[in-house]
Amino acid sequence: MDDEICIKVHNGMMHAEPINNDSLRRSVGAHIADPFFAEGLFDALPDVVFFVKDLEGRYVVVNQTLVQRCGQRHKSALIGRTPAEVFAHPFGQTYLAQDMAVLAGDADIEDQLELHLYPNRDPGWCLTRKTALRDAHGRIIGLTGISRDLAMADKKNPAYRKVAAAVSVIHEQYGQPLQLPELARIANMSVAQIERYFLRIFHLTPRQMIIQTRVDAASRMLGGDASVAEIAQACGYGDHSAFTRQFKATTGLTPSQYRQMLPAR
């Protein structure tokens, strides 16, 4: 419902009056001097990247975490530039293409599992969300988004031991077909239960954990001599092209491009 009830006391009597949430939001929003007030809040979150971009995909607002992970010292190094001008090729081009799809109104991005490579070459898993910003007439005028570092597992959750058995299967048998109903059976849960507890404990769906495990394994194998086709097969992808699409969607690089970026053996 859009309305809530406000209890007021008048002449010793209580009266219930409806509060329109939209009106309340507009009232407060109209008095906020800085529409980017959240920037300072996100500066205090070292595990979250935050940004606002214009219609050209250029950074308008960034938090300090993004600045540091781009190897810069000041926000001015990013403002007015696109990801293609900030990140190394081809990462920047991939991020910009993702932005332009959102700006074109294709679809928002919700909890996209991504493996980022930072300037020191350390990999980091995160979940990315991007959403279009619209004006009062519904026209897209930019986008905003966050990338949250993947949190540590909540081992104190009472269900951890049950789902841990399914996680072990994912880690040990990622090269085999893995079906959610079978993982649920191993955990002695329903499909709905295992999905719910995976999100609570690992902050990932079972499918996302399978992808993460397979891409981690493939990333290690790409440092060796196995062909991309052999790696795809070993990581549970019967279709070479399906493996390449998934790897690029997660890392921003094709397997061959990723291999080229690795230190010479």
CSV table of C-alpha atoms in Angstrom, one decimal:
chain,number,residue,atom,x,y,z
A,1,MET,CA,0.0,0.0,0.0
A,2,ASP,CA,1.1,3.6,-0.7
A,3,ASP,CA,-0.5,5.0,2.5
A,4,GLU,CA,0.3,4.6,6.1
A,5,ILE,CA,-1.6,5.7,9.2
A,6,CYS,CA,-0.4,8.6,11.4
A,7,ILE,CA,-1.9,8.8,14.9
A,8,LYS,CA,-2.4,12.4,16.1
A,9,VAL,CA,-3.8,13.6,19.4
A,10,HIS,CA,-6.2,16.6,19.3
A,11,ASN,CA,-8.1,17.8,22.4
A,12,GLY,CA,-7.3,14.6,24.2
A,13,MET,CA,-8.6,12.4,21.4
A,14,MET,CA,-6.6,10.2,19.0
A,15,HIS,CA,-7.2,10.6,15.3
A,16,ALA,CA,-5.9,8.3,12.5
A,17,GLU,CA,-4.8,10.2,9.4
A,18,PRO,CA,-3.5,8.7,6.2
A,19,ILE,CA,0.1,9.5,5.1
A,20,ASN,CA,0.8,9.3,1.4
A,21,ASN,CA,4.3,7.9,1.0
A,22,ASP,CA,4.8,9.5,-2.5
A,23,SER,CA,3.9,12.9,-1.1
A,24,LEU,CA,6.2,12.4,1.8
A,25,ARG,CA,9.1,11.4,-0.5
A,26,ARG,CA,8.5,14.4,-2.8
A,27,SER,CA,8.3,16.8,0.2
A,28,VAL,CA,11.6,15.6,1.6
A,29,GLY,CA,13.3,15.3,-1.8
A,30,ALA,CA,12.3,18.9,-2.7
A,31,HIS,CA,14.3,20.2,0.3
A,32,ILE,CA,17.5,18.2,-0.2
A,33,ALA,CA,20.2,20.7,-1.4
A,34,ASP,CA,22.5,18.0,-2.8
A,35,PRO,CA,20.9,15.2,-4.8
A,36,PHE,CA,24.2,13.3,-4.5
A,37,PHE,CA,24.1,13.3,-0.7
A,38,ALA,CA,24.8,9.5,-0.7
A,39,GLU,CA,28.4,10.0,-2.0
A,40,GLY,CA,29.8,10.7,1.5
A,41,LEU,CA,28.0,7.6,2.9
A,42,PHE,CA,29.5,5.4,0.2
A,43,ASP,CA,32.9,6.8,0.8
A,44,ALA,CA,32.8,5.1,4.2
A,45,LEU,CA,32.2,1.7,2.7
A,46,PRO,CA,35.5,0.0,1.6
A,47,ASP,CA,33.8,-3.0,0.2
A,48,VAL,CA,31.4,-1.2,-2.1
A,49,VAL,CA,32.0,0.7,-5.3
A,50,PHE,CA,29.5,3.4,-6.0
A,51,PHE,CA,29.0,5.6,-9.1
A,52,VAL,CA,26.7,7.8,-11.1
A,53,LYS,CA,27.2,8.3,-14.8
A,54,ASP,CA,25.7,10.6,-17.5
A,55,LEU,CA,24.1,9.6,-20.8
A,56,GLU,CA,27.5,9.2,-22.4
A,57,GLY,CA,28.6,6.8,-19.7
A,58,ARG,CA,30.9,9.4,-18.1
A,59,TYR,CA,31.5,9.4,-14.3
A,60,VAL,CA,29.6,12.1,-12.5
A,61,VAL,CA,29.9,10.9,-9.0
A,62,VAL,CA,32.3,8.2,-7.6
A,63,ASN,CA,33.2,7.0,-4.1
A,64,GLN,CA,36.7,6.7,-2.7
A,65,THR,CA,36.7,2.9,-3.0
A,66,LEU,CA,36.4,3.1,-6.8
A,67,VAL,CA,39.1,5.7,-7.0
A,68,GLN,CA,41.5,3.5,-5.0
A,69,ARG,CA,40.7,0.4,-7.1
A,70,CYS,CA,41.4,2.3,-10.2
A,71,GLY,CA,44.9,3.0,-8.9
A,72,GLN,CA,44.2,6.8,-8.5
A,73,ARG,CA,44.4,9.2,-5.5
A,74,HIS,CA,41.7,11.7,-6.3
A,75,LYS,CA,38.2,11.6,-7.6
A,76,SER,CA,39.0,14.2,-10.2
A,77,ALA,CA,41.0,11.5,-12.1
A,78,LEU,CA,37.7,9.7,-12.9
A,79,ILE,CA,35.1,12.5,-13.2
A,80,GLY,CA,34.2,13.2,-16.8
A,81,ARG,CA,35.8,10.0,-18.1
A,82,THR,CA,34.2,6.8,-19.3
A,83,PRO,CA,35.2,3.3,-18.1
A,84,ALA,CA,37.0,2.8,-21.4
A,85,GLU,CA,39.2,5.7,-20.5
A,86,VAL,CA,39.8,4.5,-16.9
A,87,PHE,CA,40.2,0.8,-17.1
A,88,ALA,CA,42.7,-1.2,-19.1
A,89,HIS,CA,41.6,-2.7,-22.5
A,90,PRO,CA,39.4,-4.6,-22.9
A,91,PHE,CA,37.8,-4.3,-19.4
A,92,GLY,CA,36.8,-0.6,-19.9
A,93,GLN,CA,35.2,-1.3,-23.2
A,94,THR,CA,33.2,-4.1,-21.7
A,95,TYR,CA,32.0,-2.0,-18.8
A,96,LEU,CA,31.1,0.9,-21.1
A,97,ALA,CA,29.1,-1.5,-23.4
A,98,GLN,CA,27.2,-2.7,-20.3
A,99,ASP,CA,26.5,0.9,-19.3
A,100,MET,CA,25.2,1.8,-22.8
A,101,ALA,CA,22.8,-1.1,-22.8
A,102,VAL,CA,21.3,0.2,-19.5
A,103,LEU,CA,21.2,3.7,-20.8
A,104,ALA,CA,19.4,2.5,-23.9
A,105,GLY,CA,16.7,1.2,-21.7
A,106,ASP,CA,17.4,-2.5,-22.5
A,107,ALA,CA,17.2,-3.6,-18.8
A,108,ASP,CA,18.7,-2.9,-15.4
A,109,ILE,CA,21.4,-5.2,-14.1
A,110,GLU,CA,20.7,-6.9,-10.9
A,111,ASP,CA,23.4,-8.8,-8.9
A,112,GLN,CA,25.5,-9.7,-11.9
A,113,LEU,CA,28.3,-11.9,-10.6
A,114,GLU,CA,31.6,-10.5,-11.8
A,115,LEU,CA,35.3,-11.1,-11.4
A,116,HIS,CA,37.2,-7.9,-11.4
A,117,LEU,CA,41.0,-7.6,-11.9
A,118,TYR,CA,42.4,-4.6,-10.1
A,119,PRO,CA,45.6,-2.6,-11.1
A,120,ASN,CA,47.8,-4.9,-8.9
A,121,ARG,CA,46.3,-7.9,-10.8
A,122,ASP,CA,44.5,-9.2,-7.7
A,123,PRO,CA,41.2,-10.7,-8.6
A,124,GLY,CA,38.1,-9.9,-6.6
A,125,TRP,CA,34.5,-11.3,-6.9
A,126,CYS,CA,31.6,-8.9,-6.6
A,127,LEU,CA,27.9,-8.5,-7.3
A,128,THR,CA,27.1,-5.6,-9.6
A,129,ARG,CA,23.8,-3.7,-9.9
A,130,LYS,CA,23.2,-0.9,-12.4
A,131,THR,CA,19.9,1.0,-12.8
A,132,ALA,CA,18.8,3.8,-15.2
A,133,LEU,CA,18.1,7.3,-13.7
A,134,ARG,CA,15.0,9.0,-15.1
A,135,ASP,CA,13.7,12.6,-15.0
A,136,ALA,CA,10.2,13.6,-14.0
A,137,HIS,CA,8.9,12.7,-17.5
A,138,GLY,CA,10.4,9.2,-17.4
A,139,ARG,CA,13.3,9.9,-19.7
A,140,ILE,CA,16.6,8.2,-19.0
A,141,ILE,CA,19.2,10.8,-18.0
A,142,GLY,CA,22.0,8.6,-16.7
A,143,LEU,CA,22.6,5.6,-14.5
A,144,THR,CA,23.8,4.7,-11.0
A,145,GLY,CA,25.2,1.5,-9.7
A,146,ILE,CA,27.2,-0.4,-7.1
A,147,SER,CA,29.5,-3.3,-7.0
A,148,ARG,CA,29.6,-5.1,-3.6
A,149,ASP,CA,32.5,-7.3,-2.7
A,150,LEU,CA,31.4,-10.9,-2.2
A,151,ALA,CA,31.0,-11.3,1.6
A,152,MET,CA,32.5,-14.1,3.7
A,153,ALA,CA,30.2,-17.0,4.4
A,154,ASP,CA,28.1,-16.8,7.5
A,155,LYS,CA,29.3,-20.0,9.2
A,156,LYS,CA,27.3,-19.2,12.3
A,157,ASN,CA,24.0,-19.8,10.5
A,158,PRO,CA,22.3,-23.0,11.9
A,159,ALA,CA,21.9,-24.3,8.3
A,160,TYR,CA,25.5,-23.9,7.4
A,161,ARG,CA,26.4,-27.6,8.0
A,162,LYS,CA,23.5,-28.8,5.8
A,163,VAL,CA,24.4,-26.5,2.8
A,164,ALA,CA,28.1,-27.1,3.3
A,165,ALA,CA,27.6,-30.6,1.9
A,166,ALA,CA,26.1,-29.2,-1.3
A,167,VAL,CA,28.9,-26.7,-1.5
A,168,SER,CA,31.5,-29.5,-1.3
A,169,VAL,CA,29.8,-31.2,-4.2
A,170,ILE,CA,30.0,-28.0,-6.2
A,171,HIS,CA,33.7,-27.5,-5.4
A,172,GLU,CA,34.6,-31.2,-6.1
A,173,GLN,CA,32.4,-31.9,-9.1
A,174,TYR,CA,32.1,-28.6,-10.9
A,175,GLY,CA,33.2,-30.4,-14.1
A,176,GLN,CA,30.0,-32.5,-14.0
A,177,PRO,CA,26.4,-31.4,-14.7
A,178,LEU,CA,25.0,-30.0,-11.4
A,179,GLN,CA,21.3,-29.9,-11.0
A,180,LEU,CA,19.6,-27.8,-8.3
A,181,PRO,CA,17.2,-30.6,-7.2
A,182,GLU,CA,20.1,-32.9,-6.6
A,183,LEU,CA,22.0,-30.3,-4.5
A,184,ALA,CA,18.8,-29.8,-2.5
A,185,ARG,CA,18.6,-33.5,-1.9
A,186,ILE,CA,22.2,-33.6,-0.7
A,187,ALA,CA,21.4,-30.8,1.8
A,188,ASN,CA,18.2,-32.5,2.8
A,189,MET,CA,16.2,-29.4,1.8
A,190,SER,CA,13.6,-28.3,-0.7
A,191,VAL,CA,14.8,-26.3,-3.8
A,192,ALA,CA,13.2,-23.2,-2.3
A,193,GLN,CA,15.0,-23.8,1.0
A,194,ILE,CA,18.5,-24.3,-0.4
A,195,GLU,CA,18.2,-21.2,-2.6
A,196,ARG,CA,17.1,-19.2,0.5
A,197,TYR,CA,19.9,-20.5,2.7
A,198,PHE,CA,22.6,-20.1,0.0
A,199,LEU,CA,21.6,-16.4,-0.2
A,200,ARG,CA,21.7,-16.0,3.5
A,201,ILE,CA,25.0,-17.8,4.1
A,202,PHE,CA,27.0,-17.2,1.0
A,203,HIS,CA,25.2,-14.2,-0.5
A,204,LEU,CA,25.0,-16.1,-3.8
A,205,THR,CA,22.4,-18.3,-5.4
A,206,PRO,CA,23.5,-22.0,-6.0
A,207,ARG,CA,23.8,-21.2,-9.7
A,208,GLN,CA,26.1,-18.2,-9.0
A,209,MET,CA,28.3,-20.4,-6.9
A,210,ILE,CA,28.6,-22.9,-9.6
A,211,ILE,CA,29.6,-20.2,-12.1
A,212,GLN,CA,32.1,-18.8,-9.6
A,213,THR,CA,33.7,-22.2,-9.0
A,214,ARG,CA,33.9,-23.0,-12.7
A,215,VAL,CA,35.4,-19.6,-13.6
A,216,ASP,CA,37.9,-19.8,-10.7
A,217,ALA,CA,39.0,-23.2,-12.0
A,218,ALA,CA,39.1,-22.0,-15.6
A,219,SER,CA,41.2,-19.0,-14.6
A,220,ARG,CA,43.8,-21.2,-13.0
A,221,MET,CA,43.8,-23.6,-15.9
A,222,LEU,CA,44.4,-20.8,-18.4
A,223,GLY,CA,47.8,-20.4,-16.8
A,224,GLY,CA,48.7,-23.8,-18.1
A,225,ASP,CA,49.0,-25.4,-21.6
A,226,ALA,CA,45.5,-26.9,-22.0
A,227,SER,CA,43.5,-25.5,-24.9
A,228,VAL,CA,40.4,-23.4,-24.3
A,229,ALA,CA,38.2,-26.3,-25.5
A,230,GLU,CA,39.8,-28.7,-23.1
A,231,ILE,CA,39.3,-26.2,-20.2
A,232,ALA,CA,35.7,-25.7,-21.2
A,233,GLN,CA,35.1,-29.5,-21.0
A,234,ALA,CA,37.0,-29.8,-17.7
A,235,CYS,CA,34.8,-27.0,-16.2
A,236,GLY,CA,31.5,-28.6,-17.1
A,237,TYR,CA,30.8,-26.8,-20.4
A,238,GLY,CA,30.0,-29.2,-23.2
A,239,ASP,CA,29.7,-26.3,-25.6
A,240,HIS,CA,32.9,-24.3,-26.1
A,241,SER,CA,30.9,-21.2,-27.1
A,242,ALA,CA,28.8,-21.3,-24.0
A,243,PHE,CA,31.9,-21.4,-21.9
A,244,THR,CA,33.4,-18.4,-23.7
A,245,ARG,CA,30.1,-16.4,-23.3
A,246,GLN,CA,29.9,-17.2,-19.6
A,247,PHE,CA,33.6,-16.4,-19.0
A,248,LYS,CA,33.3,-13.1,-20.8
A,249,ALA,CA,30.1,-12.1,-19.0
A,250,THR,CA,31.8,-12.8,-15.7
A,251,THR,CA,35.3,-11.4,-16.3
A,252,GLY,CA,34.9,-9.0,-19.2
A,253,LEU,CA,37.4,-11.0,-21.2
A,254,THR,CA,37.3,-14.0,-23.4
A,255,PRO,CA,39.4,-17.0,-22.2
A,256,SER,CA,42.0,-16.2,-24.8
A,257,GLN,CA,42.2,-12.6,-23.8
A,258,TYR,CA,42.5,-13.5,-20.1
A,259,ARG,CA,45.3,-15.9,-21.0
A,260,GLN,CA,47.2,-13.2,-22.8
A,261,MET,CA,47.0,-11.0,-19.7
A,262,LEU,CA,48.6,-13.6,-17.4
A,263,PRO,CA,52.3,-13.2,-16.6
A,264,ALA,CA,54.5,-15.1,-19.0
A,265,ARG,CA,55.3,-18.6,-17.9
